[in-house]
Amino acid sequence: MSKPTAELAEVFSSVQGEGMLIGLRQVFVRFRGCNLTCDYCDTPTEITAEPCLVEQTPGRRDFVPTANPVALDRIVSLIDGWQRGWPGVHHSISITGGEPLLSHTVLSAWLPELRNILPVYLETNGIMHSVLGLLIDHIDIIGMDIKIPSTSGCTGLWDDHRSFLQIAARKNVFVKIIVGDETEEWEIIRASELIAAINSHIPLILQPVTEPGGRVGINPVRALEFQEIACRHLDEVRIIPQTHKFMAQL
Ligand SMILES: C[S@@+](CC[C@H](N)C(=O)[O-])C[C@H]1O[C@@H](n2cnc3c(N)ncnc32)[C@H](O)[C@@H]1O
Ligand SMILES: Nc1nc2[nH]cc(C(=O)O)c2c(=O)[nH]1
Ligand code: SF4
Ligand SMILES: [Mg+2]
């Protein structure tokens, strides 16, 4: 039986610019569609008739437009080729988007095959906990956001984040919070307490918002104050911006 196809935006090789895997080379598979509309989002998420941009040579940006929906065999043969040509270079496959868990039916068929090639890293908005429970066995590392209202504009997600993290904590997981000058202390306290109630060793990344012009959108001292607040609850709190944007990596 043929594997389900997926609506993808792009497939490319780059340096992970965020979170605990920062600096490692990854194959990025970007799914289309999202169930949130974060105010700061730097990624087009709508599903359109546009083709998927598939890079041919890892990191050289020689993209070939590929009709959507894309077949799994297309992605597997691409990554297998990169593994043969550039052995030992890629640490893992980043499954990202948009919100990749919206494509959970596809992922249930794709992840086992992709994971035969490289470990799977899931980049997610951290709210689709039932779906995560169905896929968690096929995922190695999870980077989940906690969406705070001050920067994302999203509200009412705390319980979903809690349920999500309770499942994600079965694997290697870290949490990212996008912080800005409008972020309030109660948000950092609430997020830190939520994480600590599950496991105070789960790393928290305070990720400064990157503004459209590329400026880091938080006062330096304010970031330090948020780190100090989070450190009252958690063992490992890092301030890491989106570094790929500072070194012209995709
Ligand atoms: C584009 S999202 C895709 C995965 C998933 N939908 C999510 O929100 O985690 C990947 C990461 O980029 C972050 N991000 C997007 N726009 C950003 C911005 N302007 N500044 C800082 N981080 C941003 C998100 O918060 C998330 O951690
Ligand atoms: N280099 C690089 N690192 C990233 N980390 C998370 C990203 C994302 O958009 O999912 C991303 C991305 O788009 N590029
Ligand atoms: S959940 Fe992720 S992809 Fe969706 S709008 Fe927010 S940052 Fe963008
Ligand atoms: Mg990105």
PDB file of N, CA, C and O and ligand atoms in Angstrom, residues 12 14-18 28 30 42-43 96-97 123 176 244 249-250, ligand 2:
ATOM      1  N   PHE A  12      15.379  21.160   3.338  1.00  0.00           N
ATOM      2  CA  PHE A  12      16.714  21.740   3.155  1.00  0.00           C
ATOM      3  C   PHE A  12      17.632  21.328   4.294  1.00  0.00           C
ATOM      4  O   PHE A  12      17.167  20.867   5.355  1.00  0.00           O
ATOM      5  N   SER A  14      20.442  22.608   7.009  1.00  0.00           N
ATOM      6  CA  SER A  14      20.967  23.829   7.607  1.00  0.00           C
ATOM      7  C   SER A  14      21.492  23.545   9.001  1.00  0.00           C
ATOM      8  O   SER A  14      21.413  22.423   9.508  1.00  0.00           O
ATOM      9  N   VAL A  15      22.021  24.602   9.610  1.00  0.00           N
ATOM     10  CA  VAL A  15      22.511  24.538  10.988  1.00  0.00           C
ATOM     11  C   VAL A  15      21.337  24.884  11.898  1.00  0.00           C
ATOM     12  O   VAL A  15      20.713  25.938  11.728  1.00  0.00           O
ATOM     13  N   GLN A  16      21.037  24.020  12.840  1.00  0.00           N
ATOM     14  CA  GLN A  16      19.957  24.297  13.772  1.00  0.00           C
ATOM     15  C   GLN A  16      20.284  25.612  14.501  1.00  0.00           C
ATOM     16  O   GLN A  16      21.362  25.725  15.111  1.00  0.00           O
ATOM     17  N   GLY A  17      19.387  26.563  14.398  1.00  0.00           N
ATOM     18  CA  GLY A  17      19.703  27.884  14.956  1.00  0.00           C
ATOM     19  C   GLY A  17      19.103  28.137  16.317  1.00  0.00           C
ATOM     20  O   GLY A  17      19.332  29.189  16.919  1.00  0.00           O
ATOM     21  N   GLU A  18      18.316  27.198  16.843  1.00  0.00           N
ATOM     22  CA  GLU A  18      17.572  27.464  18.076  1.00  0.00           C
ATOM     23  C   GLU A  18      17.683  26.306  19.065  1.00  0.00           C
ATOM     24  O   GLU A  18      17.900  25.160  18.661  1.00  0.00           O
ATOM     25  N   PHE A  28      15.932  19.742   7.426  1.00  0.00           N
ATOM     26  CA  PHE A  28      14.667  20.352   7.834  1.00  0.00           C
ATOM     27  C   PHE A  28      13.566  19.923   6.858  1.00  0.00           C
ATOM     28  O   PHE A  28      13.698  20.117   5.652  1.00  0.00           O
ATOM     29  N   ARG A  30       9.778  20.869   6.332  1.00  0.00           N
ATOM     30  CA  ARG A  30       8.807  21.852   6.827  1.00  0.00           C
ATOM     31  C   ARG A  30       7.409  21.549   6.287  1.00  0.00           C
ATOM     32  O   ARG A  30       7.192  21.640   5.075  1.00  0.00           O
ATOM     33  N   ASP A  42       7.626  33.859  11.999  1.00  0.00           N
ATOM     34  CA  ASP A  42       8.512  34.237  10.875  1.00  0.00           C
ATOM     35  C   ASP A  42       8.352  33.285   9.688  1.00  0.00           C
ATOM     36  O   ASP A  42       9.175  33.316   8.756  1.00  0.00           O
ATOM     37  N   THR A  43       7.302  32.447   9.752  1.00  0.00           N
ATOM     38  CA  THR A  43       7.178  31.399   8.726  1.00  0.00           C
ATOM     39  C   THR A  43       5.798  31.400   8.104  1.00  0.00           C
ATOM     40  O   THR A  43       4.802  31.323   8.827  1.00  0.00           O
ATOM     41  N   THR A  96       9.323  20.073  11.178  1.00  0.00           N
ATOM     42  CA  THR A  96       8.858  21.383  11.612  1.00  0.00           C
ATOM     43  C   THR A  96       7.753  21.915  10.705  1.00  0.00           C
ATOM     44  O   THR A  96       7.190  21.161   9.900  1.00  0.00           O
ATOM     45  N   GLY A  97       7.455  23.206  10.823  1.00  0.00           N
ATOM     46  CA  GLY A  97       6.335  23.730  10.007  1.00  0.00           C
ATOM     47  C   GLY A  97       6.268  25.242  10.110  1.00  0.00           C
ATOM     48  O   GLY A  97       7.296  25.884  10.360  1.00  0.00           O
ATOM     49  N   GLU A 123       9.803  19.731  16.165  1.00  0.00           N
ATOM     50  CA  GLU A 123       9.698  21.164  16.501  1.00  0.00           C
ATOM     51  C   GLU A 123       8.217  21.508  16.521  1.00  0.00           C
ATOM     52  O   GLU A 123       7.553  21.462  15.470  1.00  0.00           O
ATOM     53  N   LYS A 176      10.866  25.911  24.813  1.00  0.00           N
ATOM     54  CA  LYS A 176      11.242  27.262  24.382  1.00  0.00           C
ATOM     55  C   LYS A 176      10.110  28.216  24.695  1.00  0.00           C
ATOM     56  O   LYS A 176       8.931  27.894  24.477  1.00  0.00           O
ATOM     57  N   HIS A 244      20.602  31.365  13.609  1.00  0.00           N
ATOM     58  CA  HIS A 244      20.740  31.209  12.154  1.00  0.00           C
ATOM     59  C   HIS A 244      20.516  32.529  11.427  1.00  0.00           C
ATOM     60  O   HIS A 244      21.092  32.777  10.370  1.00  0.00           O
ATOM     61  N   GLN A 249      22.253  31.682   7.816  1.00  0.00           N
ATOM     62  CA  GLN A 249      21.870  30.297   7.552  1.00  0.00           C
ATOM     63  C   GLN A 249      20.359  30.263   7.412  1.00  0.00           C
ATOM     64  O   GLN A 249      19.642  31.007   8.085  1.00  0.00           O
ATOM     65  N   LEU A 250      19.866  29.384   6.586  1.00  0.00           N
ATOM     66  CA  LEU A 250      18.430  29.332   6.326  1.00  0.00           C
ATOM     67  C   LEU A 250      17.680  28.807   7.536  1.00  0.00           C
ATOM     68  O   LEU A 250      18.132  27.889   8.211  1.00  0.00           O
TER      69      LEU A 250
HETATM   70  N1  LIG B   2      18.444  27.242  10.883  1.00  0.00           N
HETATM   71  C1  LIG B   2      17.192  27.119  11.317  1.00  0.00           C
HETATM   72  N2  LIG B   2      16.953  26.721  12.598  1.00  0.00           N
HETATM   73  C2  LIG B   2      15.672  26.568  12.988  1.00  0.00           C
HETATM   74  N3  LIG B   2      15.172  26.165  14.202  1.00  0.00           N
HETATM   75  C3  LIG B   2      13.827  26.125  14.153  1.00  0.00           C
HETATM   76  C4  LIG B   2      13.420  26.505  12.875  1.00  0.00           C
HETATM   77  C5  LIG B   2      12.039  26.408  12.379  1.00  0.00           C
HETATM   78  O1  LIG B   2      11.571  27.269  11.611  1.00  0.00           O
HETATM   79  O2  LIG B   2      11.403  25.371  12.704  1.00  0.00           O
HETATM   80  C6  LIG B   2      14.587  26.804  12.135  1.00  0.00           C
HETATM   81  C7  LIG B   2      14.851  27.294  10.828  1.00  0.00           C
HETATM   82  O3  LIG B   2      13.936  27.649  10.051  1.00  0.00           O
HETATM   83  N4  LIG B   2      16.163  27.413  10.468  1.00  0.00           N
END
